[in-house]
Coordinates of C-alpha atoms in Angstrom, one line a residue:
X1230 CA -198.4 -112.5 -137.6
X1231 CA -199.1 -108.9 -137.2
X1232 CA -197.4 -106.5 -139.4
X1233 CA -196.9 -103.0 -138.0
X1234 CA -196.9 -100.3 -140.4
X1235 CA -194.2 -97.9 -139.8
X1236 CA -194.7 -94.2 -140.2
X1237 CA -192.9 -92.7 -143.1
X1238 CA -190.3 -90.2 -142.0
X1239 CA -191.2 -86.7 -142.8
X1240 CA -189.7 -85.5 -146.0
X1241 CA -187.0 -83.0 -145.8
X1242 CA -187.9 -79.7 -147.5
X1243 CA -185.4 -78.6 -150.0
X1244 CA -185.1 -75.6 -152.4
X1245 CA -183.4 -75.8 -155.7
X1246 CA -182.5 -72.7 -157.7
X1247 CA -180.3 -71.9 -160.7
X1248 CA -177.8 -69.1 -160.8
X1249 CA -177.2 -66.8 -163.9
X1250 CA -173.9 -68.6 -164.6
X1251 CA -175.6 -72.0 -164.9
X1252 CA -174.9 -73.4 -161.4
X1253 CA -177.7 -75.2 -159.6
X1254 CA -178.1 -74.7 -155.8
X1255 CA -180.0 -77.2 -153.7
X1256 CA -180.6 -76.2 -150.1
X1257 CA -182.1 -78.5 -147.4
X1258 CA -183.1 -78.1 -143.8
X1259 CA -182.0 -80.0 -140.6
X1260 CA -178.4 -79.9 -141.4
X1261 CA -178.6 -82.6 -144.0
X1262 CA -176.9 -82.2 -147.4
X1263 CA -179.0 -83.2 -150.3
X1264 CA -177.0 -84.6 -153.2
X1265 CA -177.7 -83.0 -156.5
X1266 CA -178.5 -85.4 -159.4
X1267 CA -175.5 -86.3 -161.4
X1268 CA -175.2 -84.7 -164.9
X1269 CA -174.8 -86.9 -167.9
X1270 CA -171.8 -86.9 -170.1
X1271 CA -169.4 -85.1 -167.8
X1272 CA -168.9 -84.7 -164.1
X1273 CA -169.4 -81.2 -163.0
X1274 CA -167.4 -79.8 -160.0
X1275 CA -169.3 -79.8 -156.8
X1276 CA -168.9 -77.4 -153.9
X1277 CA -170.6 -78.0 -150.5
X1278 CA -171.2 -75.5 -147.8
X1279 CA -172.7 -76.6 -144.5
X1280 CA -174.0 -74.8 -141.5
X1281 CA -175.4 -75.8 -138.1
X1282 CA -179.0 -75.5 -139.3
X1283 CA -178.8 -75.4 -143.0
X1284 CA -177.0 -77.3 -145.7
X1285 CA -176.3 -75.8 -149.1
X1286 CA -175.2 -78.0 -151.9
X1287 CA -174.0 -76.3 -155.2
X1288 CA -173.8 -78.2 -158.4
X1289 CA -172.5 -76.4 -161.5
X1290 CA -173.8 -77.6 -164.8
X1291 CA -170.7 -76.3 -166.6
X1292 CA -167.1 -75.8 -165.7
X1293 CA -166.5 -72.7 -163.7
X1294 CA -164.4 -70.0 -165.5
X1295 CA -161.3 -69.2 -163.6
X1296 CA -160.1 -66.3 -165.8
X1297 CA -162.9 -64.1 -167.0
X1298 CA -162.1 -61.3 -169.6
X1299 CA -162.9 -57.8 -168.5
X1300 CA -164.8 -55.4 -170.8
X1301 CA -161.6 -53.4 -171.2
X1302 CA -159.7 -56.5 -172.5
X1303 CA -162.5 -57.2 -175.0
X1304 CA -162.4 -53.6 -176.3
X1305 CA -158.6 -53.9 -176.7
X1306 CA -159.1 -57.1 -178.7
X1307 CA -161.7 -55.5 -181.0
X1308 CA -159.4 -52.5 -181.5
X1309 CA -156.6 -54.8 -182.6
X1310 CA -158.8 -56.6 -185.1
X1311 CA -159.8 -53.2 -186.5
X1312 CA -156.2 -52.1 -186.9
X1313 CA -155.3 -55.3 -188.8
X1314 CA -158.3 -54.9 -191.1
X1315 CA -157.3 -51.3 -191.8
X1316 CA -153.7 -52.3 -192.5
X1317 CA -154.9 -54.8 -195.1
X1318 CA -157.4 -52.5 -196.9
X1319 CA -155.5 -49.2 -196.7
X1320 CA -152.6 -50.0 -199.2
X1321 CA -155.1 -51.3 -201.8
X1322 CA -157.2 -48.2 -201.4
X1323 CA -154.2 -45.9 -201.8
X1324 CA -153.1 -47.7 -204.9
X1325 CA -156.5 -47.4 -206.5
X1326 CA -156.7 -43.6 -205.8
X1327 CA -153.1 -43.0 -207.2
X1328 CA -153.9 -45.2 -210.2
X1329 CA -157.0 -43.2 -211.0
X1330 CA -155.0 -40.0 -210.7
X1331 CA -152.3 -41.2 -213.1
X1332 CA -154.9 -42.4 -215.6
X1333 CA -156.6 -39.0 -215.4
X1334 CA -153.3 -37.3 -216.1
X1335 CA -152.8 -39.5 -219.2
X1336 CA -156.2 -38.7 -220.5
X1337 CA -155.7 -34.9 -220.1
X1338 CA -152.3 -35.0 -221.9
X1339 CA -153.8 -37.1 -224.7
X1340 CA -156.5 -34.5 -225.2
X1341 CA -153.9 -31.7 -225.4
X1342 CA -151.9 -33.7 -228.0
X1343 CA -155.0 -34.2 -230.1
X1344 CA -155.8 -30.4 -229.9
X1345 CA -152.3 -29.5 -230.9
X1346 CA -152.1 -31.8 -234.0
X1347 CA -155.5 -30.5 -235.2
X1348 CA -154.3 -27.0 -235.1
X1349 CA -151.1 -28.0 -236.9
X1350 CA -152.9 -29.8 -239.6
X1351 CA -155.2 -26.9 -240.1
X1352 CA -152.3 -24.5 -240.4
X1353 CA -150.5 -26.8 -242.9
X1354 CA -153.6 -27.0 -245.0
X1355 CA -154.0 -23.2 -245.1
X1356 CA -150.3 -22.8 -246.1
X1357 CA -150.8 -25.1 -249.1
X1358 CA -148.2 -25.7 -251.8
X1359 CA -145.9 -23.4 -253.9
X1360 CA -148.9 -21.5 -255.2
X1361 CA -149.2 -19.7 -251.9
X1362 CA -146.5 -17.3 -252.9
X1363 CA -148.6 -16.0 -255.7
X1364 CA -151.5 -15.1 -253.5
X1365 CA -152.3 -11.4 -252.8
X1366 CA -151.9 -12.2 -249.1
X1367 CA -149.1 -14.7 -248.4
X1368 CA -150.4 -17.2 -245.8
X1369 CA -148.4 -17.8 -242.6
X1370 CA -148.4 -20.0 -239.6
X1371 CA -150.5 -18.9 -236.6
X1372 CA -147.4 -17.7 -234.7
X1373 CA -146.5 -15.4 -237.7
X1374 CA -143.7 -17.7 -239.0
X1375 CA -143.4 -18.4 -242.7
X1376 CA -145.2 -21.5 -244.2
X1377 CA -142.5 -24.1 -243.7
X1378 CA -142.9 -27.6 -242.3
X1379 CA -139.8 -27.1 -240.1
X1380 CA -141.3 -24.0 -238.6
X1381 CA -144.6 -25.8 -238.0
X1382 CA -142.8 -28.3 -235.8
X1383 CA -141.4 -25.5 -233.7
X1384 CA -144.9 -24.0 -233.5
X1385 CA -146.4 -27.3 -232.3
X1386 CA -143.7 -27.8 -229.7
X1387 CA -144.5 -24.3 -228.3
X1388 CA -148.1 -25.5 -227.9
X1389 CA -147.0 -28.3 -225.6
X1390 CA -145.9 -26.1 -222.8
X1391 CA -148.5 -27.7 -220.6
X1392 CA -147.2 -31.2 -221.6
X1393 CA -143.5 -31.3 -220.8
X1394 CA -141.6 -33.6 -223.0
X1395 CA -144.1 -33.7 -225.8
X1396 CA -142.6 -33.3 -229.3
X1397 CA -143.9 -33.1 -232.8
X1398 CA -142.2 -36.0 -234.5
X1399 CA -142.9 -35.0 -238.0
X1400 CA -145.1 -33.5 -240.7
X1401 CA -145.8 -35.4 -243.9
X1402 CA -147.8 -35.1 -247.1
X1403 CA -149.6 -37.8 -249.0
X1404 CA -148.3 -36.9 -252.4
X1405 CA -150.8 -37.6 -255.2
X1406 CA -151.5 -36.1 -258.6
X1407 CA -150.8 -32.4 -259.1
X1408 CA -154.5 -31.6 -259.6
X1409 CA -155.6 -33.5 -256.5
X1410 CA -157.5 -36.2 -258.4
X1411 CA -155.6 -38.9 -256.7
X1412 CA -154.1 -39.3 -253.2
X1413 CA -150.8 -41.0 -252.6
X1414 CA -150.5 -44.0 -250.3
X1415 CA -147.2 -42.9 -248.8
X1416 CA -146.8 -39.9 -246.5
X1417 CA -143.6 -38.1 -247.5
X1418 CA -141.9 -36.6 -244.5
X1419 CA -138.4 -35.7 -245.9
X1420 CA -137.1 -34.4 -249.2
X1421 CA -133.4 -33.8 -249.7
X1422 CA -134.0 -31.4 -252.5
X1423 CA -136.8 -29.3 -250.9
X1424 CA -136.9 -29.7 -247.1
X1425 CA -140.1 -27.8 -246.9
X1426 CA -142.7 -30.5 -247.2
X1427 CA -145.5 -27.9 -247.7
X1428 CA -144.3 -27.5 -251.3
X1429 CA -145.7 -31.0 -252.0
X1430 CA -149.1 -30.0 -250.6
X1431 CA -150.9 -29.3 -253.8
X1432 CA -154.6 -28.4 -253.7
X1433 CA -156.6 -31.4 -252.9
X1434 CA -153.8 -33.5 -251.4
X1435 CA -153.7 -34.5 -247.7
X1436 CA -151.2 -33.3 -245.2
X1437 CA -150.7 -35.1 -241.9
X1438 CA -149.2 -34.1 -238.7
X1439 CA -147.9 -36.6 -236.1
X1440 CA -146.9 -36.0 -232.5
X1441 CA -145.8 -38.2 -229.6
X1442 CA -145.4 -37.7 -225.9
X1443 CA -143.5 -40.0 -223.4
X1444 CA -146.0 -40.0 -220.6
X1445 CA -144.6 -41.0 -217.2
X1446 CA -146.9 -43.4 -215.2
X1447 CA -144.9 -43.0 -211.9
X1448 CA -146.2 -46.3 -210.5
X1449 CA -144.8 -49.7 -211.4
X1450 CA -148.2 -51.3 -210.8
X1451 CA -149.8 -49.0 -213.4
X1452 CA -146.8 -49.4 -215.7
X1453 CA -147.1 -53.2 -215.8
X1454 CA -150.6 -52.8 -217.2
X1455 CA -150.4 -49.6 -219.3
X1456 CA -146.7 -49.0 -219.9
X1457 CA -144.6 -49.7 -223.0
X1458 CA -143.1 -53.1 -222.4
X1459 CA -144.0 -53.1 -218.7
X1460 CA -142.1 -49.9 -218.1
X1461 CA -143.4 -46.8 -216.3
X1462 CA -143.5 -44.9 -219.6
X1463 CA -146.4 -44.9 -222.1
X1464 CA -145.9 -43.2 -225.4
X1465 CA -148.9 -41.2 -226.4
X1466 CA -149.6 -40.7 -230.1
X1467 CA -151.7 -38.0 -231.8
X1468 CA -152.4 -37.7 -235.5
X1469 CA -154.5 -35.3 -237.6
X1470 CA -155.0 -34.8 -241.3
X1471 CA -156.3 -31.9 -243.4
X1472 CA -156.8 -31.2 -247.2
X1473 CA -154.4 -28.7 -248.7
X1474 CA -156.4 -25.6 -249.9
X1475 CA -154.0 -24.2 -252.4

């Protein structure tokens, strides 16, 4: 038996290319469609285009996107994200700035109170006790008033014009021995017999001046941290001492 070997049919030339969006195009001649190899895992949509002399077979390696976002839509989306982030950060930033401003105001007023009580204690020490009246030059307060503890409070209050609401709460003297060899442990602020506390300020004893100021904090957030009892007011205290000179 004779076996005739047949001639192999000529191979059909084909061209395969890949587009930028991931689709693979296989083109063949002689009007024959060349099937694209199946993809594993999922079935990709196939689109066929045929002509009289050419056949084009398109196989997409990923699903085609029907709705594609334009650059303008992407810019709008990014702008929306920026606005949301700004809305979250802006209140915190404003609170921090206002809190720093309030704390700076508290520090300035505290320094003014400290300066006022130092001047008051110095004036009280210069006035001294009853012996001042026997001096060739009778001492007086810096504003020209007589050496009296009640006038000293008025003088201190006039010094607080830059700190509205600040008041001198009192002047007291640590009464010790008449010669100043010992200092008392209690600061005497009132005397029904002699209202002028300076008369107890013998040479060597200590006179003390106290002042307070109700500082407004203006912000509940700051008041919860620094206020008196969680309120928006913080009471500032200032105290100074000096040794009576006569």
